Tab-separated table of C-alpha atoms and ligand atoms in Angstrom:
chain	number	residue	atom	x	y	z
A	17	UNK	CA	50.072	314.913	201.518
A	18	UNK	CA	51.333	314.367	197.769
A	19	UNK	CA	51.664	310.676	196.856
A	20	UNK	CA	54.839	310.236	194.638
A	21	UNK	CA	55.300	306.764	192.603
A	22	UNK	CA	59.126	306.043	192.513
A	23	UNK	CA	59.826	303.412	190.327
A	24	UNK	CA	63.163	301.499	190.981
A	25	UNK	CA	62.544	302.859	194.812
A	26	UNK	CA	64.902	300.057	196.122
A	27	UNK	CA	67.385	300.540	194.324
A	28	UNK	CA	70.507	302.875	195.050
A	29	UNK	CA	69.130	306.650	193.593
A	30	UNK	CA	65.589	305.762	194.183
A	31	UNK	CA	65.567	304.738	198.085
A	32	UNK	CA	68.004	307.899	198.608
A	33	UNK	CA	65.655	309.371	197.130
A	34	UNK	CA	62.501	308.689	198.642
A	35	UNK	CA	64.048	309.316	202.300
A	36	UNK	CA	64.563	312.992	200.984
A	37	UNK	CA	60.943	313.053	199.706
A	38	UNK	CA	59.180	311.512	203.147
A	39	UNK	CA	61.561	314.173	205.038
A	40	UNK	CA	59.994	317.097	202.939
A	41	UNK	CA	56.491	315.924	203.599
A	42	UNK	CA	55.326	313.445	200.433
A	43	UNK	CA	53.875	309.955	200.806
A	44	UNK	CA	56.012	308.402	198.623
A	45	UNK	CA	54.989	304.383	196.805
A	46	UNK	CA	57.650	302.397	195.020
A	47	UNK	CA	57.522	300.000	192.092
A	48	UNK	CA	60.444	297.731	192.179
A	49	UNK	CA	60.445	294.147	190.791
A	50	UNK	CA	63.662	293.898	192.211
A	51	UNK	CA	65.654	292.368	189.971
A	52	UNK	CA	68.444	293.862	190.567
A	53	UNK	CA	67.486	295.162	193.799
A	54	UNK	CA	66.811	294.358	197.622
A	55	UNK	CA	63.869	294.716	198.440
A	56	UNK	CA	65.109	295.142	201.983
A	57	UNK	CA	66.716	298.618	201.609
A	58	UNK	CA	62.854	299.890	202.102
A	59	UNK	CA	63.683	298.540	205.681
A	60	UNK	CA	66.547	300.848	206.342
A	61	UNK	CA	64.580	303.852	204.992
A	62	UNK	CA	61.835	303.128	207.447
A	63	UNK	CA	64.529	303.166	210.379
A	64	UNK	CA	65.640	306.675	208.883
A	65	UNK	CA	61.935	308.396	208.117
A	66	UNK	CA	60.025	306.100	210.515
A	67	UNK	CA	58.021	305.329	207.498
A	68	UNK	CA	57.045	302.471	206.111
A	69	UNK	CA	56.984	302.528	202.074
A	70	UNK	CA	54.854	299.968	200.101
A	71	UNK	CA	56.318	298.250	197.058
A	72	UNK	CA	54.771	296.767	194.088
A	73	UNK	CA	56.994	294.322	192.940
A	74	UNK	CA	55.872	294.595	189.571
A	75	UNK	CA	57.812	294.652	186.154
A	76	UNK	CA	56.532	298.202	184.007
A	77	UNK	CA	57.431	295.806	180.660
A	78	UNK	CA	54.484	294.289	181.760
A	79	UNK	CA	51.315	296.251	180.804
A	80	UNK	CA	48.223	295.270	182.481
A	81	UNK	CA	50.392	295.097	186.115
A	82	UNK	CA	51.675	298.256	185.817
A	83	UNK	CA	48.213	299.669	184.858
A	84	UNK	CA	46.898	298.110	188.205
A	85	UNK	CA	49.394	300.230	189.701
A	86	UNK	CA	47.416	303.226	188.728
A	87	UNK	CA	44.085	301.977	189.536
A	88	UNK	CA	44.717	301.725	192.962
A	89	UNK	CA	46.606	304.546	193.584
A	90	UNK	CA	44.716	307.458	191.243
A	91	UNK	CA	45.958	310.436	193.217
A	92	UNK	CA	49.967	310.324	192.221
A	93	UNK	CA	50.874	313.772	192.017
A	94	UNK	CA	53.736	312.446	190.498
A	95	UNK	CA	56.636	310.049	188.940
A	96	UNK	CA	59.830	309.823	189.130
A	97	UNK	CA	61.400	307.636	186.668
A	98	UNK	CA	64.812	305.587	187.898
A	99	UNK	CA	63.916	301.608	186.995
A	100	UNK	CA	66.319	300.722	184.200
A	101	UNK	CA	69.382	298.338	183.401
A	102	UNK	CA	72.502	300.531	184.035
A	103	UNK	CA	75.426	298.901	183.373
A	104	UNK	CA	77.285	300.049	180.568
A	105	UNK	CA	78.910	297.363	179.603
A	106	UNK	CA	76.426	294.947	179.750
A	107	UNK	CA	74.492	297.082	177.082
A	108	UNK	CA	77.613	296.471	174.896
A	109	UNK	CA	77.138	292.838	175.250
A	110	UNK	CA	73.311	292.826	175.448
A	111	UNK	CA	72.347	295.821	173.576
A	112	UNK	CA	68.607	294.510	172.787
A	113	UNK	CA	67.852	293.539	176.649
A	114	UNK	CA	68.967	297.445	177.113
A	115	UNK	CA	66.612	298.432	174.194
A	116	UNK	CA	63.763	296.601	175.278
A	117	UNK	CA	63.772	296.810	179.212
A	118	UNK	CA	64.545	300.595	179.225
A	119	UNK	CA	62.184	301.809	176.916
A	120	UNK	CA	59.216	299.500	176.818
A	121	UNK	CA	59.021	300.286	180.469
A	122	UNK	CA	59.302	303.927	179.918
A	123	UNK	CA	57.032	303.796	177.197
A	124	UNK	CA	54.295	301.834	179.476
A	125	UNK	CA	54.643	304.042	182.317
A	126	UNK	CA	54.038	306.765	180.087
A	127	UNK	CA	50.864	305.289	178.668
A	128	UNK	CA	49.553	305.404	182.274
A	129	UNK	CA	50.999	308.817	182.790
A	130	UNK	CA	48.587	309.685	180.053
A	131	UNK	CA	45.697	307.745	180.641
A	132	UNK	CA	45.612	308.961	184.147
A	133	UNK	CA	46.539	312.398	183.757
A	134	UNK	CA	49.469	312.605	186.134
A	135	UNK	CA	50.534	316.437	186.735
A	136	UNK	CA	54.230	315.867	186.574
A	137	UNK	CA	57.397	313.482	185.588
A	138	UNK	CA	61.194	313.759	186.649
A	139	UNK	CA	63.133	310.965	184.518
A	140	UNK	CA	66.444	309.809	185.569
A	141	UNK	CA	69.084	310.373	182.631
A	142	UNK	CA	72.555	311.030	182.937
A	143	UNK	CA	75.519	312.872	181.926
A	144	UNK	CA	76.444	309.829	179.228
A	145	UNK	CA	74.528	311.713	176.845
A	146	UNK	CA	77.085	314.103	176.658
A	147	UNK	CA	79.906	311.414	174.828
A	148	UNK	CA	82.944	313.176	175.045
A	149	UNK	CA	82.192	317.056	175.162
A	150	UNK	CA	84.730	319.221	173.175
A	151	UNK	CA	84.275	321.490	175.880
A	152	UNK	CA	83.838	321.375	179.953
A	153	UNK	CA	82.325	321.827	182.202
A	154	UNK	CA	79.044	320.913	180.040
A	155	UNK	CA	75.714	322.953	179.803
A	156	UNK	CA	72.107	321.561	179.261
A	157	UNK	CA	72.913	323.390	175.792
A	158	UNK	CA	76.563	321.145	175.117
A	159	UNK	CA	75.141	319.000	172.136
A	160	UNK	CA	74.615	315.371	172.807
A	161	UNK	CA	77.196	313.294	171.251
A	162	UNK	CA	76.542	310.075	169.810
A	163	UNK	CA	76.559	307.584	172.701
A	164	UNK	CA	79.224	305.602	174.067
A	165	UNK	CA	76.868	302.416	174.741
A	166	UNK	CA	73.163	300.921	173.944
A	167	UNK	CA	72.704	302.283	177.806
A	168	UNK	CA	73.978	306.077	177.422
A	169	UNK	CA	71.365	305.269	173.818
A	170	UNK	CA	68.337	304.521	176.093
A	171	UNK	CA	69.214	307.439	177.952
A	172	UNK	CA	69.352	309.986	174.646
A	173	UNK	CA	66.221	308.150	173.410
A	174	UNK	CA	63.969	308.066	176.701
A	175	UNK	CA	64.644	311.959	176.907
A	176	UNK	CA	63.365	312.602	173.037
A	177	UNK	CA	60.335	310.432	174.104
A	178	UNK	CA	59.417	312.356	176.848
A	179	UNK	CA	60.240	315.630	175.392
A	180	UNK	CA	57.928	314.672	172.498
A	181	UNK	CA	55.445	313.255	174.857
A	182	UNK	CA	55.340	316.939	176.921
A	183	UNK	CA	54.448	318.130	173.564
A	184	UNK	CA	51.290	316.405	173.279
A	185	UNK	CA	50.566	316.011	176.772
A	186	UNK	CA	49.476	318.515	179.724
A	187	UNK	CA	51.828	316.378	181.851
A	188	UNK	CA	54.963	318.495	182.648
A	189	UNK	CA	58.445	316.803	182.713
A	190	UNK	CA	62.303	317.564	183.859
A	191	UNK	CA	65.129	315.529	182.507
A	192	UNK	CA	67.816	314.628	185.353
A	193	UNK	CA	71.279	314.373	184.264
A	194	UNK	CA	73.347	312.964	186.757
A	195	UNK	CA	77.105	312.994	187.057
A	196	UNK	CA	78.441	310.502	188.999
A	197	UNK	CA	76.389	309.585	191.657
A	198	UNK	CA	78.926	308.308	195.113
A	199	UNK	CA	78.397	307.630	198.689
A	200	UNK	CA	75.442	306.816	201.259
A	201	UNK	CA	73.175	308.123	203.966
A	202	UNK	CA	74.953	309.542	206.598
A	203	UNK	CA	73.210	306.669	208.543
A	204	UNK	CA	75.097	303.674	207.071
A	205	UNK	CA	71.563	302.690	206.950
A	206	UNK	CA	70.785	302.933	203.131
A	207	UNK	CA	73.386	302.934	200.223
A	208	UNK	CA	74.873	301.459	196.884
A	209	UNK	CA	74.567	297.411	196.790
A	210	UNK	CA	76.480	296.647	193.396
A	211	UNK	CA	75.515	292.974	191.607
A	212	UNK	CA	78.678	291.466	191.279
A	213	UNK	CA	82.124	292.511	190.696
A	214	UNK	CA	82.127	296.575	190.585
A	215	UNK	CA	81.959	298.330	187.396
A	216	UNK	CA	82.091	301.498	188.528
A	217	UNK	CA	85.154	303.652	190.501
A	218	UNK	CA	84.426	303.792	194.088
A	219	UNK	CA	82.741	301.004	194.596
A	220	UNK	CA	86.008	299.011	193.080
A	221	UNK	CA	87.803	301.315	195.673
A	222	UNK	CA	85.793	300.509	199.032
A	223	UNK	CA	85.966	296.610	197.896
A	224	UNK	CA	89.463	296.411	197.280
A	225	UNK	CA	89.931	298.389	200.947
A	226	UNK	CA	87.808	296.031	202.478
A	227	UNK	CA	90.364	292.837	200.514
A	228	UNK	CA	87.152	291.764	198.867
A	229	UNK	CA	88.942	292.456	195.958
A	230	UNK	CA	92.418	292.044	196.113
A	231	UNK	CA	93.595	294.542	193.715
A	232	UNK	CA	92.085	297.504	191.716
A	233	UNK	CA	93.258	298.638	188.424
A	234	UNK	CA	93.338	302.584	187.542
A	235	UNK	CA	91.991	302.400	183.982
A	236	UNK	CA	94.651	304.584	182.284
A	237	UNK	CA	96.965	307.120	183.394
A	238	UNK	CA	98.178	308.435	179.669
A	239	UNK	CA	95.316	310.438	179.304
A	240	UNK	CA	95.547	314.620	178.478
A	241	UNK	CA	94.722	315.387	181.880
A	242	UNK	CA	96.511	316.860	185.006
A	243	UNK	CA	97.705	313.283	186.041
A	244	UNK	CA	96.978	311.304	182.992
A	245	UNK	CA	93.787	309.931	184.850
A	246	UNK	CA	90.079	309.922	183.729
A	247	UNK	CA	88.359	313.385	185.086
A	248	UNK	CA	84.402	312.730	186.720
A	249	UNK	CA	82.108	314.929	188.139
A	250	UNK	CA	81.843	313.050	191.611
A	251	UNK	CA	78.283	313.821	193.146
A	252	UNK	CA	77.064	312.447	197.093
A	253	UNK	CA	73.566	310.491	196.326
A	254	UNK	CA	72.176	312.559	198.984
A	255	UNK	CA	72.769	315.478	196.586
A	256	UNK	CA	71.614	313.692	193.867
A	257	UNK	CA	68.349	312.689	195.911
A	258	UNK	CA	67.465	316.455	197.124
A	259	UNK	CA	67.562	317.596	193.411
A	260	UNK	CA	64.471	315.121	192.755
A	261	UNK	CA	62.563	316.702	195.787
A	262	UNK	CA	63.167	320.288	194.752
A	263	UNK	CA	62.292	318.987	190.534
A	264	UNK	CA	59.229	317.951	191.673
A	265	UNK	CA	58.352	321.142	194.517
A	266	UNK	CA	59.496	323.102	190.882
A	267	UNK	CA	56.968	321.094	188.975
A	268	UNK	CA	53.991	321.433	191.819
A	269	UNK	CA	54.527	324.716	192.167
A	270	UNK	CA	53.528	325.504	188.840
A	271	UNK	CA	56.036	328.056	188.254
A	272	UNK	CA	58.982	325.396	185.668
A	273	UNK	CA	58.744	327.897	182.907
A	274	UNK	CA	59.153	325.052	180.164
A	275	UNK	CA	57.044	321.709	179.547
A	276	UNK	CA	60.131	319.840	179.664
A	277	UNK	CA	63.334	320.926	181.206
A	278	UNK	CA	66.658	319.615	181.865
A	279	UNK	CA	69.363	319.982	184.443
A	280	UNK	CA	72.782	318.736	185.484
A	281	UNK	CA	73.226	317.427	188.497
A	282	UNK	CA	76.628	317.214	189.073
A	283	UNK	CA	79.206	319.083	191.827
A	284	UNK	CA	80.859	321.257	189.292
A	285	UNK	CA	83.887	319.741	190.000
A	286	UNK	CA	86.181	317.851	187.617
A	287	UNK	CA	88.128	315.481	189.622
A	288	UNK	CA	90.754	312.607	188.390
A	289	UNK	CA	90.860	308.938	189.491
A	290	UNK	CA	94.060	309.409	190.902
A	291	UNK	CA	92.779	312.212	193.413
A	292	UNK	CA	89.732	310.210	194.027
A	293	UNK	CA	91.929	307.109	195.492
A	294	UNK	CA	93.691	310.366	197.681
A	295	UNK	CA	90.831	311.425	198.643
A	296	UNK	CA	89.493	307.719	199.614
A	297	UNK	CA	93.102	306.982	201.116
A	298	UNK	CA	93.138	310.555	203.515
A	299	UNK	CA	89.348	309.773	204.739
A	300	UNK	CA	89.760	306.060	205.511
A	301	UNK	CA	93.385	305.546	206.507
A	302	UNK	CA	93.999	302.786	204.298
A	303	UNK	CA	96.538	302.620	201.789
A	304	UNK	CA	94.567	301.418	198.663
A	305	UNK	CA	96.195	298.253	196.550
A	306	UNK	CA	95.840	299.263	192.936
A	307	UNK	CA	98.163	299.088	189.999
A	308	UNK	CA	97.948	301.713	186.804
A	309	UNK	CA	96.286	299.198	184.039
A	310	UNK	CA	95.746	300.379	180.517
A	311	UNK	CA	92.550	302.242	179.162
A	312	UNK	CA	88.766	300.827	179.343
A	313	UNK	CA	87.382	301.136	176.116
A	314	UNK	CA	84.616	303.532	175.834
A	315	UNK	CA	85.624	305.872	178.837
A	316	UNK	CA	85.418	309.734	178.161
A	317	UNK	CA	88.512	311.284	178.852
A	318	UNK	CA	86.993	314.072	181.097
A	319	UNK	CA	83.352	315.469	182.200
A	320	UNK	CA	82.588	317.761	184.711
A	321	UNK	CA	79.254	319.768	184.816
A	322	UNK	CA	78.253	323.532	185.058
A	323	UNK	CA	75.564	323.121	187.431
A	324	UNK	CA	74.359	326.927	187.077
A	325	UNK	CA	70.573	325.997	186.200
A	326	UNK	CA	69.925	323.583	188.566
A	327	UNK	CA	71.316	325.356	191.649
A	328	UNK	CA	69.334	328.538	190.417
A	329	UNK	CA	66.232	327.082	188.655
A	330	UNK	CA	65.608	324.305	191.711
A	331	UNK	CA	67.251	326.266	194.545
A	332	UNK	CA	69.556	323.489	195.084
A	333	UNK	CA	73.282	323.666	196.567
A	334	UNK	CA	75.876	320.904	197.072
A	335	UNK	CA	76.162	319.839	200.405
A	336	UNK	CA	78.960	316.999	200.395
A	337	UNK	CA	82.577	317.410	199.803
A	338	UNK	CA	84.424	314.549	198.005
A	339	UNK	CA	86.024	313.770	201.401
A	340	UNK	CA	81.813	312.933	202.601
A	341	UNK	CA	81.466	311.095	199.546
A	342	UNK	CA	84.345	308.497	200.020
A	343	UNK	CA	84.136	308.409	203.803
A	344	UNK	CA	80.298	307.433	203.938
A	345	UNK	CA	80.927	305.380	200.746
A	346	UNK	CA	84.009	303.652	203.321
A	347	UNK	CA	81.171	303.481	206.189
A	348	UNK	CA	78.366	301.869	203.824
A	349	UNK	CA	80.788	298.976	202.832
A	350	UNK	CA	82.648	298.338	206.729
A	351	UNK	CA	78.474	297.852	207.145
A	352	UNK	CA	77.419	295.215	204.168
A	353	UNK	CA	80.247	293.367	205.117
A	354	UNK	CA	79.533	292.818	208.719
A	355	UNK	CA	75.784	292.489	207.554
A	356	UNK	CA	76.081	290.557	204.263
A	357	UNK	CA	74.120	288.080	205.706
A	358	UNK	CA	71.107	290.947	205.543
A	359	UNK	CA	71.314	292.011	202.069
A	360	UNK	CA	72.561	288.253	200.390
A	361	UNK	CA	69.945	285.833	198.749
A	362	UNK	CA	70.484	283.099	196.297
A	363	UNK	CA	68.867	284.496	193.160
A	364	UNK	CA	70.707	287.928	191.946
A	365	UNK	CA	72.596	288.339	194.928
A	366	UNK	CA	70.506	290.516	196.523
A	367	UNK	CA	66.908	289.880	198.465
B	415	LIG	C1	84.769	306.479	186.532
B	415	LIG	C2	86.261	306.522	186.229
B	415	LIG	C3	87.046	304.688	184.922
B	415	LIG	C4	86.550	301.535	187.888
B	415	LIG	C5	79.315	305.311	184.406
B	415	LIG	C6	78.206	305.447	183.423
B	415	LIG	C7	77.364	306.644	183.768
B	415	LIG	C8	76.900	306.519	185.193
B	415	LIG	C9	78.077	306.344	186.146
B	415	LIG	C10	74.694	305.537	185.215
B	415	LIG	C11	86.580	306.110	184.791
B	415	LIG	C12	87.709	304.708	186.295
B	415	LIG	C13	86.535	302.771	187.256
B	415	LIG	C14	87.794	300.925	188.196
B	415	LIG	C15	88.936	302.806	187.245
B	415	LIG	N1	76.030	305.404	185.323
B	415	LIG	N2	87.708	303.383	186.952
B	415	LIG	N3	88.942	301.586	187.861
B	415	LIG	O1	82.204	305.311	183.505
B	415	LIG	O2	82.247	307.681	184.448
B	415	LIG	O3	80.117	306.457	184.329
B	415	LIG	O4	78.790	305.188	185.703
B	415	LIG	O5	74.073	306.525	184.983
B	415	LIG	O6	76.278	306.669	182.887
B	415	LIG	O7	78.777	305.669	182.151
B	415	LIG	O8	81.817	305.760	185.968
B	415	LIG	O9	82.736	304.811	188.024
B	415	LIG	O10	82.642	303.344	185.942
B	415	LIG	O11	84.296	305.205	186.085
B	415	LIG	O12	89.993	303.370	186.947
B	415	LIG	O13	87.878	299.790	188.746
B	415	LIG	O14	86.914	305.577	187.068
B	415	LIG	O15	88.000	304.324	183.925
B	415	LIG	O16	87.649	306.893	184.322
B	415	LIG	P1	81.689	306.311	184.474
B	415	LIG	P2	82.853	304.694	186.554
């Protein structure tokens, strides 16, 4: 069996991710210091794979831990990349806790990569790297734009290190550009546990349905779009979490025809906030309380992707509508509210 290292495995991506991984056959290990993270998700992927995954709650800024990593496990076939900050606007606020905890961790991880020879490396980047396209849907070939945050920057920047890294290294690497990533497991076992008040869309929509937030504001509805709404490229993690099986099958097979490729991993479909609240509203029966606010600073007006390589190049197809994406997301937070108990602790909020 192929031992995959997952770092950020508890967290939302990652633990979707390493259910898909343990269903297609790897042994899967997670590093995790959990910082913004439950450590306790692991417990709802062992209900869904009946396997237990070990996690090494270890920070990659530090060094000499993560190097232990590596010493004790010296037949990973392969990493894939997800532990870094994420929230966008933090990394306006905090730009050099962005800079330093997303790339001194990639960079260490790396250094391992290197030192032990490991085969193959997905990294986690994301369609932020695009800024605002002049054109959609986007292609792996749309220039990068200059970011819209010291986050999307990590993102641009970890990709040119590990591009430059496949140069000079036997390792072979694929960049994953996710969309927007929605929903949970079919389960309601595993799925999104946002610190805090919600930053991102549906989140903010399943909380305000539930009253834990008693109104949600639709960040601008003058924009030059069908409804004057923001346009996303909504994705189901599960999705999301296949693609990072079939990158790495691509990668063991041998057969990825470049050192270091990229995909999109998005639906293909461009839809508004305004249909996304429809959507949420058909699928759950409940009328959503939200009022049309004015513009959030730094949004793109409208991204979609062309998913063509990724479907063809990793065999992958979409398998959740937008109506699966918003009623398991709906499903996920009915359960952390009647099991908050499970997934509260004092420090960040999660255990
Ligand atoms: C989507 C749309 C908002 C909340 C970000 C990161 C991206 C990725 C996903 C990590 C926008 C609108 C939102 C709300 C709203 N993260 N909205 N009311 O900004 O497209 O992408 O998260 O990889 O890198 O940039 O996602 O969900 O925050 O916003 O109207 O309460 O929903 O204005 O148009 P975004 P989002």
């Amino acid at each position: 069996m192929k031992k995959i290292l997952v770092t950020g495995g508890c967290g939302y991506i990652g633990s979707h991710t390493i259910v898909d991984l343990i269903e297609n056959g790897f042994e899967v290990i997670s590093v995790d210091n959990n910082s913004r993270s439950s450590a306790r998700i692991l417990e709802g992927v062992e209900k869904i794979t009946g396997k237990k995954v070990k996690n090494y709650k270890v920070d990659l800024c530090n060094f000499d831990d993560t190097f232990a990593i590596f010493q004790e496990n010296e037949d990973i076939s392969g990493i894939i990349h997800f532990a870094a900050f994420k929230a966008v606007g933090e990394s306006v606020e905090q730009p050099l806790l962005y800079f330093e905890n997303n790339m001194v961790s990639l960079i260490n991880l790396l250094k391992c990569v290197q030192e032990f020879n490991v085969p193959n490396f997905v990294f986690s980047s994301s369609c932020t790297v695009y800024g605002n396209p002049d054109q959609i849907p986007v292609t792996e070939n749309t220039p990068p734009k200059p970011a819209e945050s010291p986050y999307g920057y990590t993102k641009q920047m970890g990709e040119q290190v590990i591009n430059e890294f496949s140069k000079a290294h036997p390792t072979k690497c694929i960049l994953l550009r996710y969309f927007n990533p929605v929903g949970a497991h079919p389960s309601t076992l595993i799925g999104e546990l946002p610190l805090g008040k919600p930053a991102n869309l549906v989140p903010a929509i399943t909380q305000t349905a539930i009253g834990k937030i008693p109104v949600m504001n639709v960040f601008g509805t003058d924009y030059p779009t069908r409804d004057g709404s923001c346009v996303r490229d909504y994705i189901h993690v599960c999705d999301i979490a296949s693609a990072h099986t079939k990158a790495l099958e691509l990668l063991l097979s041998g057969k990825s025809k470049k050192r270091c490729d990229v995909f999109n991993l998005g639906s293909g479909n461009g839809v508004t906030v305004l249909e996304a609240i429809q959507a949420f509203e058909k699928v759950s029966g409940v009328k959503l309380n939200y009022v049309l606010g004015p513009r959030r600073p730094g949004d793109v007006i409208a991204i979609y992707a062309n998913n063509d390589h990724a479907c063809q190049a990793l065999d992958w197809s979409i398998k959740y509508s937008l109506d699966e994406m918003m009623l398991t997301a709906w499903k996920w937070e009915q359960k952390i509210q009647t099991d908050a108990r499970f997934y509260q602790n004092k420090s960040a909020g999660l255990n």
